[in-house]
Amino acid sequence: MNSAVIVLAAGRGERLGGNTPKAFAHLGGKSLLARALEGLLSFPGFGWVQPVVSADDLDRYAALALPRDRRLAEPAIGGAERQDSVAAGLAALPGEFDLVAIHDAARCRVEPGDVAAVVQAGEEYGAAILAAPVRDTLKQVDNGVVISTLDRRACWQAQTPQVFHRALYAEALEKARSDGFLGTDDAQLVERLGMGVHVVPGSPGNFKITLPEDLALAERLLLAEENAR
Ligand code: CTP
Ligand code: MG
C-alpha cells in the first residue's frame, strides 16, 4: 500500500504553558515539530508527510529549518479540536495514499523501528496503534475514593503513530462526525465501528510532551544520549 503520515501540530499546548505553541517549543535547540518530522522522514516507507498547523502559526512554520525532502508537503490548516485537525490533514492527502498514519508532533522522540512495526501491522490488520503496557496498578477513583482496582495486565497506554487503511479511517471519522463524537485518539473512532485495532508494543521513550516536567525529562534524555555518543 502507499503510506502517508499526518503530523498534528495545531494545538495550543495549554498544559505545557510558555509563550510559544507546544509544537514550536524547543527541545535541545530544535522545535518538537522539526524533531517529529525528521523522525518520520527517516522512515523510507512514507511517500507523503503532511504537517497540520494552526493558521496563526504559518509564519512560525516557515521559519523552521526543515529537511529538504520532496515527501514533505505544505502544511494543512488545523481546527479547534484534534479531530478537526486530523480531518484537515486527511483532506490534504492525494488519493493514491491508501494507508494513513496519524502522529502527534508532541511525541517528538518517535523511533523509526517503532514506526516501521506499526505501519506494517496497520497494513496487515487495517488498524494498528503503538502502545505501552501500564506499569503501575490502576485505581478507578471517584471524589478522592477508590472505587475499584483495574486489571493492569489489560491496560495499555495508547501512543502514536496510529495507522489505518484510509477508507476505514475515513468511514470512522464520518461516523464520529455524524454522531457528534469527539475522541482523544484516532483508534477510538475505528473501535466505534466494531473493528479490531491491533496493538504493537511501543518504546516508553515515545511519551507525549504534555506538561513542563515531560519537556524537562526529554531534555535530560537528550543530554544523556549526547553524552553517550
Ligand atoms: N492538536 C492539533 N489540533 C488541535 C489540538 C491538538 O493538531 N486542535 C495536536 C497537538 O498539536 C499535539 C497533538 O494533537 O501534537 C496531541 O494533543 P495535545 O497533546 O493535547 O496537544 P495540545 O492540544 O497542543 O495541548 P493542550 O491539550 O495541553 O492544550
Ligand atoms: Mg489537547
PDB file of C-alpha atoms and ligand atoms in Angstrom:
ATOM      1  CA  MET A   1       0.000   0.000   0.000  1.00  0.00           C
ATOM      2  CA  ASN A   2       1.020   3.667  -0.362  1.00  0.00           C
ATOM      3  CA  SER A   3       1.598   5.161   3.093  1.00  0.00           C
ATOM      4  CA  ALA A   4       1.290   8.769   4.178  1.00  0.00           C
ATOM      5  CA  VAL A   5       1.619  10.282   7.627  1.00  0.00           C
ATOM      6  CA  ILE A   6      -0.333  13.194   9.113  1.00  0.00           C
ATOM      7  CA  VAL A   7       1.658  15.114  11.740  1.00  0.00           C
ATOM      8  CA  LEU A   8      -0.583  17.016  14.153  1.00  0.00           C
ATOM      9  CA  ALA A   9       0.843  20.299  15.380  1.00  0.00           C
ATOM     10  CA  ALA A  10      -2.166  22.626  15.518  1.00  0.00           C
ATOM     11  CA  GLY A  11      -2.782  22.510  19.278  1.00  0.00           C
ATOM     12  CA  ARG A  12      -2.061  25.372  21.656  1.00  0.00           C
ATOM     13  CA  GLY A  13      -0.209  23.428  24.335  1.00  0.00           C
ATOM     14  CA  GLU A  14      -2.211  24.891  27.223  1.00  0.00           C
ATOM     15  CA  ARG A  15      -0.894  22.344  29.718  1.00  0.00           C
ATOM     16  CA  LEU A  16       2.736  22.959  28.749  1.00  0.00           C
ATOM     17  CA  GLY A  17       2.303  26.715  29.056  1.00  0.00           C
ATOM     18  CA  GLY A  18       5.017  29.074  27.833  1.00  0.00           C
ATOM     19  CA  ASN A  19       4.947  31.732  25.121  1.00  0.00           C
ATOM     20  CA  THR A  20       5.103  29.516  22.026  1.00  0.00           C
ATOM     21  CA  PRO A  21       2.555  26.913  20.910  1.00  0.00           C
ATOM     22  CA  LYS A  22       3.814  23.483  22.002  1.00  0.00           C
ATOM     23  CA  ALA A  23       4.845  22.140  18.594  1.00  0.00           C
ATOM     24  CA  PHE A  24       7.179  25.140  18.216  1.00  0.00           C
ATOM     25  CA  ALA A  25       8.636  24.885  21.716  1.00  0.00           C
ATOM     26  CA  HIS A  26      12.286  23.877  21.720  1.00  0.00           C
ATOM     27  CA  LEU A  27      13.957  20.708  22.911  1.00  0.00           C
ATOM     28  CA  GLY A  28      17.742  20.925  22.737  1.00  0.00           C
ATOM     29  CA  GLY A  29      17.607  23.923  20.372  1.00  0.00           C
ATOM     30  CA  LYS A  30      15.163  22.345  17.920  1.00  0.00           C
ATOM     31  CA  SER A  31      11.364  22.523  17.853  1.00  0.00           C
ATOM     32  CA  LEU A  32       9.269  19.485  18.761  1.00  0.00           C
ATOM     33  CA  LEU A  33       7.663  19.640  15.308  1.00  0.00           C
ATOM     34  CA  ALA A  34      11.001  19.677  13.439  1.00  0.00           C
ATOM     35  CA  ARG A  35      12.150  16.707  15.523  1.00  0.00           C
ATOM     36  CA  ALA A  36       8.943  14.772  14.871  1.00  0.00           C
ATOM     37  CA  LEU A  37       9.118  15.485  11.117  1.00  0.00           C
ATOM     38  CA  GLU A  38      12.761  14.388  10.947  1.00  0.00           C
ATOM     39  CA  GLY A  39      11.938  11.176  12.805  1.00  0.00           C
ATOM     40  CA  LEU A  40       9.092  10.361  10.415  1.00  0.00           C
ATOM     41  CA  LEU A  41      11.037  11.311   7.276  1.00  0.00           C
ATOM     42  CA  SER A  42      13.759   8.882   8.326  1.00  0.00           C
ATOM     43  CA  PHE A  43      11.233   6.071   7.702  1.00  0.00           C
ATOM     44  CA  PRO A  44      11.524   5.451   3.941  1.00  0.00           C
ATOM     45  CA  GLY A  45       8.073   3.832   3.716  1.00  0.00           C
ATOM     46  CA  PHE A  46       6.202   7.153   3.906  1.00  0.00           C
ATOM     47  CA  GLY A  47       5.635   8.674   0.475  1.00  0.00           C
ATOM     48  CA  TRP A  48       3.953  11.790   1.893  1.00  0.00           C
ATOM     49  CA  VAL A  49       4.450  13.639   5.171  1.00  0.00           C
ATOM     50  CA  GLN A  50       1.593  16.043   5.918  1.00  0.00           C
ATOM     51  CA  PRO A  51       2.070  18.594   8.714  1.00  0.00           C
ATOM     52  CA  VAL A  52      -1.050  20.225  10.181  1.00  0.00           C
ATOM     53  CA  VAL A  53      -0.562  23.590  11.882  1.00  0.00           C
ATOM     54  CA  SER A  54      -2.772  26.394  13.115  1.00  0.00           C
ATOM     55  CA  ALA A  55      -3.360  29.334  10.738  1.00  0.00           C
ATOM     56  CA  ASP A  56      -1.772  31.517  13.448  1.00  0.00           C
ATOM     57  CA  ASP A  57       1.460  29.521  13.211  1.00  0.00           C
ATOM     58  CA  LEU A  58       2.185  29.620   9.452  1.00  0.00           C
ATOM     59  CA  ASP A  59       4.992  32.166   9.969  1.00  0.00           C
ATOM     60  CA  ARG A  60       6.483  30.024  12.725  1.00  0.00           C
ATOM     61  CA  TYR A  61       6.304  27.006  10.414  1.00  0.00           C
ATOM     62  CA  ALA A  62       8.003  28.878   7.558  1.00  0.00           C
ATOM     63  CA  ALA A  63      10.838  29.827   9.919  1.00  0.00           C
ATOM     64  CA  LEU A  64      11.651  26.204  10.852  1.00  0.00           C
ATOM     65  CA  ALA A  65      14.822  24.668   9.472  1.00  0.00           C
ATOM     66  CA  LEU A  66      13.372  21.505   7.920  1.00  0.00           C
ATOM     67  CA  PRO A  67      14.973  18.779   5.820  1.00  0.00           C
ATOM     68  CA  ARG A  68      14.732  19.311   2.060  1.00  0.00           C
ATOM     69  CA  ASP A  69      12.671  16.300   1.187  1.00  0.00           C
ATOM     70  CA  ARG A  70      10.123  16.158  -1.623  1.00  0.00           C
ATOM     71  CA  ARG A  71       7.874  13.943   0.538  1.00  0.00           C
ATOM     72  CA  LEU A  72       7.326  16.850   2.969  1.00  0.00           C
ATOM     73  CA  ALA A  73       4.069  18.599   1.955  1.00  0.00           C
ATOM     74  CA  GLU A  74       2.963  22.183   2.517  1.00  0.00           C
ATOM     75  CA  PRO A  75       1.149  22.402   5.871  1.00  0.00           C
ATOM     76  CA  ALA A  76      -2.603  21.950   6.110  1.00  0.00           C
ATOM     77  CA  ILE A  77      -4.524  24.248   8.461  1.00  0.00           C
ATOM     78  CA  GLY A  78      -5.810  22.571  11.622  1.00  0.00           C
ATOM     79  CA  GLY A  79      -9.050  23.141  13.502  1.00  0.00           C
ATOM     80  CA  ALA A  80     -10.320  23.781  17.018  1.00  0.00           C
ATOM     81  CA  GLU A  81     -10.257  20.111  18.090  1.00  0.00           C
ATOM     82  CA  ARG A  82      -7.592  17.489  17.407  1.00  0.00           C
ATOM     83  CA  GLN A  83     -10.149  15.527  15.379  1.00  0.00           C
ATOM     84  CA  ASP A  84     -10.742  18.571  13.141  1.00  0.00           C
ATOM     85  CA  SER A  85      -7.002  18.796  12.542  1.00  0.00           C
ATOM     86  CA  VAL A  86      -6.845  15.120  11.542  1.00  0.00           C
ATOM     87  CA  ALA A  87      -9.726  15.717   9.104  1.00  0.00           C
ATOM     88  CA  ALA A  88      -7.835  18.652   7.557  1.00  0.00           C
ATOM     89  CA  GLY A  89      -4.711  16.518   7.182  1.00  0.00           C
ATOM     90  CA  LEU A  90      -6.679  13.672   5.646  1.00  0.00           C
ATOM     91  CA  ALA A  91      -8.333  16.008   3.126  1.00  0.00           C
ATOM     92  CA  ALA A  92      -4.893  17.216   2.019  1.00  0.00           C
ATOM     93  CA  LEU A  93      -3.588  13.715   1.153  1.00  0.00           C
ATOM     94  CA  PRO A  94      -3.524  12.809  -2.546  1.00  0.00           C
ATOM     95  CA  GLY A  95      -5.879   9.942  -3.441  1.00  0.00           C
ATOM     96  CA  GLU A  96      -3.088   7.456  -4.162  1.00  0.00           C
ATOM     97  CA  PHE A  97      -2.265   7.144  -0.443  1.00  0.00           C
ATOM     98  CA  ASP A  98      -4.446   4.338   0.839  1.00  0.00           C
ATOM     99  CA  LEU A  99      -2.672   3.729   4.172  1.00  0.00           C
ATOM    100  CA  VAL A 100      -2.631   6.617   6.645  1.00  0.00           C
ATOM    101  CA  ALA A 101      -0.571   7.049   9.794  1.00  0.00           C
ATOM    102  CA  ILE A 102      -1.547   9.755  12.298  1.00  0.00           C
ATOM    103  CA  HIS A 103       1.091  11.134  14.659  1.00  0.00           C
ATOM    104  CA  ASP A 104       1.243  13.763  17.426  1.00  0.00           C
ATOM    105  CA  ALA A 105       4.089  16.242  16.906  1.00  0.00           C
ATOM    106  CA  ALA A 106       4.255  16.280  20.718  1.00  0.00           C
ATOM    107  CA  ARG A 107       5.702  12.730  20.507  1.00  0.00           C
ATOM    108  CA  CYS A 108       8.873  14.148  19.033  1.00  0.00           C
ATOM    109  CA  ARG A 109      11.119  11.230  20.012  1.00  0.00           C
ATOM    110  CA  VAL A 110       9.367   8.573  17.931  1.00  0.00           C
ATOM    111  CA  GLU A 111      11.762   5.866  16.712  1.00  0.00           C
ATOM    112  CA  PRO A 112      11.928   4.633  13.095  1.00  0.00           C
ATOM    113  CA  GLY A 113      11.833   0.969  14.220  1.00  0.00           C
ATOM    114  CA  ASP A 114       8.525   1.546  16.050  1.00  0.00           C
ATOM    115  CA  VAL A 115       7.162   3.425  13.036  1.00  0.00           C
ATOM    116  CA  ALA A 116       8.056   0.544  10.709  1.00  0.00           C
ATOM    117  CA  ALA A 117       6.425  -2.002  13.034  1.00  0.00           C
ATOM    118  CA  VAL A 118       3.122  -0.135  13.394  1.00  0.00           C
ATOM    119  CA  VAL A 119       2.906   0.673   9.677  1.00  0.00           C
ATOM    120  CA  GLN A 120       3.390  -2.991   8.849  1.00  0.00           C
ATOM    121  CA  ALA A 121       0.678  -4.026  11.345  1.00  0.00           C
ATOM    122  CA  GLY A 122      -1.676  -1.306  10.076  1.00  0.00           C
ATOM    123  CA  GLU A 123      -1.305  -2.581   6.537  1.00  0.00           C
ATOM    124  CA  GLU A 124      -1.862  -6.180   7.607  1.00  0.00           C
ATOM    125  CA  TYR A 125      -4.785  -5.695  10.035  1.00  0.00           C
ATOM    126  CA  GLY A 126      -6.411  -2.477   8.787  1.00  0.00           C
ATOM    127  CA  ALA A 127      -5.927  -0.674  12.113  1.00  0.00           C
ATOM    128  CA  ALA A 128      -2.913  -0.671  14.448  1.00  0.00           C
ATOM    129  CA  ILE A 129      -1.525   1.526  17.201  1.00  0.00           C
ATOM    130  CA  LEU A 130       1.663   1.771  19.204  1.00  0.00           C
ATOM    131  CA  ALA A 131       1.003   1.366  22.922  1.00  0.00           C
ATOM    132  CA  ALA A 132       2.993   0.784  26.094  1.00  0.00           C
ATOM    133  CA  PRO A 133       1.949  -1.623  28.849  1.00  0.00           C
ATOM    134  CA  VAL A 134       0.921   0.173  32.045  1.00  0.00           C
ATOM    135  CA  ARG A 135       3.490  -0.260  34.840  1.00  0.00           C
ATOM    136  CA  ASP A 136       1.562   0.954  37.876  1.00  0.00           C
ATOM    137  CA  THR A 137      -1.536  -0.539  39.441  1.00  0.00           C
ATOM    138  CA  LEU A 138      -4.532   1.406  38.186  1.00  0.00           C
ATOM    139  CA  LYS A 139      -7.274   2.647  40.514  1.00  0.00           C
ATOM    140  CA  GLN A 140     -10.639   3.944  39.434  1.00  0.00           C
ATOM    141  CA  VAL A 141     -11.337   6.897  41.719  1.00  0.00           C
ATOM    142  CA  ASP A 142     -14.442   8.953  42.395  1.00  0.00           C
ATOM    143  CA  ASN A 143     -14.340  12.020  44.667  1.00  0.00           C
ATOM    144  CA  GLY A 144     -10.967  11.012  46.095  1.00  0.00           C
ATOM    145  CA  VAL A 145     -12.083   7.482  46.971  1.00  0.00           C
ATOM    146  CA  VAL A 146     -11.051   4.258  45.222  1.00  0.00           C
ATOM    147  CA  ILE A 147     -13.988   2.521  43.594  1.00  0.00           C
ATOM    148  CA  SER A 148     -12.122  -0.387  42.081  1.00  0.00           C
ATOM    149  CA  THR A 149      -8.732  -1.711  41.025  1.00  0.00           C
ATOM    150  CA  LEU A 150      -8.437  -2.289  37.286  1.00  0.00           C
ATOM    151  CA  ASP A 151      -6.642  -5.315  35.879  1.00  0.00           C
ATOM    152  CA  ARG A 152      -3.317  -3.779  34.960  1.00  0.00           C
ATOM    153  CA  ARG A 153      -2.483  -6.583  32.515  1.00  0.00           C
ATOM    154  CA  ALA A 154      -5.448  -5.466  30.420  1.00  0.00           C
ATOM    155  CA  CYS A 155      -4.384  -1.790  30.316  1.00  0.00           C
ATOM    156  CA  TRP A 156      -2.109  -0.176  27.746  1.00  0.00           C
ATOM    157  CA  GLN A 157      -1.253   3.469  27.178  1.00  0.00           C
ATOM    158  CA  ALA A 158      -2.066   4.462  23.609  1.00  0.00           C
ATOM    159  CA  GLN A 159       0.662   6.226  21.650  1.00  0.00           C
ATOM    160  CA  THR A 160       1.017   7.404  18.071  1.00  0.00           C
ATOM    161  CA  PRO A 161       1.586   6.711  15.200  1.00  0.00           C
ATOM    162  CA  GLN A 162      -1.792   5.043  14.761  1.00  0.00           C
ATOM    163  CA  VAL A 163      -2.171   3.506  11.302  1.00  0.00           C
ATOM    164  CA  PHE A 164      -5.304   2.706   9.314  1.00  0.00           C
ATOM    165  CA  HIS A 165      -6.475   1.720   5.886  1.00  0.00           C
ATOM    166  CA  ARG A 166      -7.592   5.109   4.629  1.00  0.00           C
ATOM    167  CA  ALA A 167     -11.118   4.064   3.605  1.00  0.00           C
ATOM    168  CA  LEU A 168     -11.731   2.529   7.045  1.00  0.00           C
ATOM    169  CA  TYR A 169     -10.463   5.614   8.878  1.00  0.00           C
ATOM    170  CA  ALA A 170     -12.485   7.949   6.627  1.00  0.00           C
ATOM    171  CA  GLU A 171     -15.622   5.937   7.451  1.00  0.00           C
ATOM    172  CA  ALA A 172     -14.825   6.073  11.185  1.00  0.00           C
ATOM    173  CA  LEU A 173     -14.268   9.831  11.061  1.00  0.00           C
ATOM    174  CA  GLU A 174     -17.516  10.360   9.174  1.00  0.00           C
ATOM    175  CA  LYS A 175     -19.465   8.284  11.712  1.00  0.00           C
ATOM    176  CA  ALA A 176     -17.892  10.208  14.617  1.00  0.00           C
ATOM    177  CA  ARG A 177     -18.860  13.469  12.890  1.00  0.00           C
ATOM    178  CA  SER A 178     -22.469  12.439  12.313  1.00  0.00           C
ATOM    179  CA  ASP A 179     -22.742  11.115  15.914  1.00  0.00           C
ATOM    180  CA  GLY A 180     -21.149  14.270  17.357  1.00  0.00           C
ATOM    181  CA  PHE A 181     -18.476  12.071  18.968  1.00  0.00           C
ATOM    182  CA  LEU A 182     -15.067  13.553  19.842  1.00  0.00           C
ATOM    183  CA  GLY A 183     -12.308  11.076  20.610  1.00  0.00           C
ATOM    184  CA  THR A 184      -8.984  11.627  22.347  1.00  0.00           C
ATOM    185  CA  ASP A 185      -7.242   9.370  19.842  1.00  0.00           C
ATOM    186  CA  ASP A 186      -7.985   8.016  16.385  1.00  0.00           C
ATOM    187  CA  ALA A 187      -8.286   4.331  17.213  1.00  0.00           C
ATOM    188  CA  GLN A 188     -11.386   5.116  19.315  1.00  0.00           C
ATOM    189  CA  LEU A 189     -13.204   6.200  16.179  1.00  0.00           C
ATOM    190  CA  VAL A 190     -12.377   2.907  14.479  1.00  0.00           C
ATOM    191  CA  GLU A 191     -13.318   0.915  17.623  1.00  0.00           C
ATOM    192  CA  ARG A 192     -16.762   2.531  17.366  1.00  0.00           C
ATOM    193  CA  LEU A 193     -17.208   0.748  14.017  1.00  0.00           C
ATOM    194  CA  GLY A 194     -16.719  -2.541  15.887  1.00  0.00           C
ATOM    195  CA  MET A 195     -13.358  -3.102  14.182  1.00  0.00           C
ATOM    196  CA  GLY A 196     -10.390  -4.715  15.948  1.00  0.00           C
ATOM    197  CA  VAL A 197      -7.408  -2.426  16.472  1.00  0.00           C
ATOM    198  CA  HIS A 198      -4.088  -4.275  16.627  1.00  0.00           C
ATOM    199  CA  VAL A 199      -1.642  -3.269  19.397  1.00  0.00           C
ATOM    200  CA  VAL A 200       2.092  -3.005  18.678  1.00  0.00           C
ATOM    201  CA  PRO A 201       4.303  -2.539  21.774  1.00  0.00           C
ATOM    202  CA  GLY A 202       5.968   0.874  21.545  1.00  0.00           C
ATOM    203  CA  SER A 203       9.004   2.294  23.340  1.00  0.00           C
ATOM    204  CA  PRO A 204       8.399   4.064  26.666  1.00  0.00           C
ATOM    205  CA  GLY A 205      10.547   6.904  25.242  1.00  0.00           C
ATOM    206  CA  ASN A 206       7.705   7.709  22.825  1.00  0.00           C
ATOM    207  CA  PHE A 207       5.835   9.585  25.553  1.00  0.00           C
ATOM    208  CA  LYS A 208       3.821  12.697  24.694  1.00  0.00           C
ATOM    209  CA  ILE A 209       5.174  16.015  25.859  1.00  0.00           C
ATOM    210  CA  THR A 210       2.196  17.380  27.750  1.00  0.00           C
ATOM    211  CA  LEU A 211       3.421  19.035  30.965  1.00  0.00           C
ATOM    212  CA  PRO A 212       6.582  21.062  31.705  1.00  0.00           C
ATOM    213  CA  GLU A 213       8.070  18.033  33.502  1.00  0.00           C
ATOM    214  CA  ASP A 214       7.714  15.962  30.293  1.00  0.00           C
ATOM    215  CA  LEU A 215       9.812  18.517  28.423  1.00  0.00           C
ATOM    216  CA  ALA A 216      12.360  18.515  31.266  1.00  0.00           C
ATOM    217  CA  LEU A 217      12.567  14.698  31.115  1.00  0.00           C
ATOM    218  CA  ALA A 218      13.019  14.758  27.320  1.00  0.00           C
ATOM    219  CA  GLU A 219      15.841  17.309  27.788  1.00  0.00           C
ATOM    220  CA  ARG A 220      17.597  15.044  30.305  1.00  0.00           C
ATOM    221  CA  LEU A 221      17.252  12.025  27.996  1.00  0.00           C
ATOM    222  CA  LEU A 222      18.647  14.020  25.074  1.00  0.00           C
ATOM    223  CA  LEU A 223      21.652  15.149  27.127  1.00  0.00           C
ATOM    224  CA  ALA A 224      22.315  11.599  28.297  1.00  0.00           C
ATOM    225  CA  GLU A 225      22.165  10.347  24.692  1.00  0.00           C
ATOM    226  CA  GLU A 226      24.553  13.067  23.515  1.00  0.00           C
ATOM    227  CA  ASN A 227      26.996  12.272  26.327  1.00  0.00           C
ATOM    228  CA  ALA A 228      26.864   8.574  25.489  1.00  0.00           C
ATOM    229  CA  ARG A 229      27.951   9.249  21.893  1.00  0.00           C
TER     230      ARG A 229
HETATM  231  N1  CTP B   1      -3.542  19.026  18.043  1.00  0.00           N
HETATM  232  C1  CTP B   1      -3.945  19.532  16.800  1.00  0.00           C
HETATM  233  N2  CTP B   1      -5.076  20.297  16.711  1.00  0.00           N
HETATM  234  C2  CTP B   1      -5.812  20.562  17.811  1.00  0.00           C
HETATM  235  C3  CTP B   1      -5.439  20.036  19.071  1.00  0.00           C
HETATM  236  C4  CTP B   1      -4.287  19.273  19.156  1.00  0.00           C
HETATM  237  O1  CTP B   1      -3.260  19.306  15.809  1.00  0.00           O
HETATM  238  N3  CTP B   1      -6.906  21.323  17.683  1.00  0.00           N
HETATM  239  C5  CTP B   1      -2.299  18.255  18.138  1.00  0.00           C
HETATM  240  C6  CTP B   1      -1.280  18.892  19.066  1.00  0.00           C
HETATM  241  O2  CTP B   1      -0.525  19.880  18.375  1.00  0.00           O
HETATM  242  C7  CTP B   1      -0.459  17.716  19.552  1.00  0.00           C
HETATM  243  C8  CTP B   1      -1.400  16.539  19.411  1.00  0.00           C
HETATM  244  O3  CTP B   1      -2.555  16.986  18.692  1.00  0.00           O
HETATM  245  O4  CTP B   1       0.705  17.474  18.782  1.00  0.00           O
HETATM  246  C9  CTP B   1      -1.804  15.953  20.773  1.00  0.00           C
HETATM  247  O5  CTP B   1      -2.568  16.908  21.502  1.00  0.00           O
HETATM  248  P1  CTP B   1      -2.176  17.509  22.918  1.00  0.00           P
HETATM  249  O6  CTP B   1      -1.003  16.813  23.491  1.00  0.00           O
HETATM  250  O7  CTP B   1      -3.415  17.638  23.700  1.00  0.00           O
HETATM  251  O8  CTP B   1      -1.615  18.958  22.492  1.00  0.00           O
HETATM  252  P2  CTP B   1      -2.307  20.377  22.721  1.00  0.00           P
HETATM  253  O9  CTP B   1      -3.767  20.279  22.434  1.00  0.00           O
HETATM  254  O10 CTP B   1      -1.496  21.356  21.942  1.00  0.00           O
HETATM  255  O11 CTP B   1      -2.033  20.610  24.278  1.00  0.00           O
HETATM  256  P3  CTP B   1      -3.105  21.016  25.425  1.00  0.00           P
HETATM  257  O12 CTP B   1      -4.216  19.973  25.357  1.00  0.00           O
HETATM  258  O13 CTP B   1      -2.308  20.971  26.689  1.00  0.00           O
HETATM  259  O14 CTP B   1      -3.583  22.397  25.078  1.00  0.00           O
HETATM  260 MG    MG B   2      -5.044  18.999  23.627  1.00  0.00          MG
END
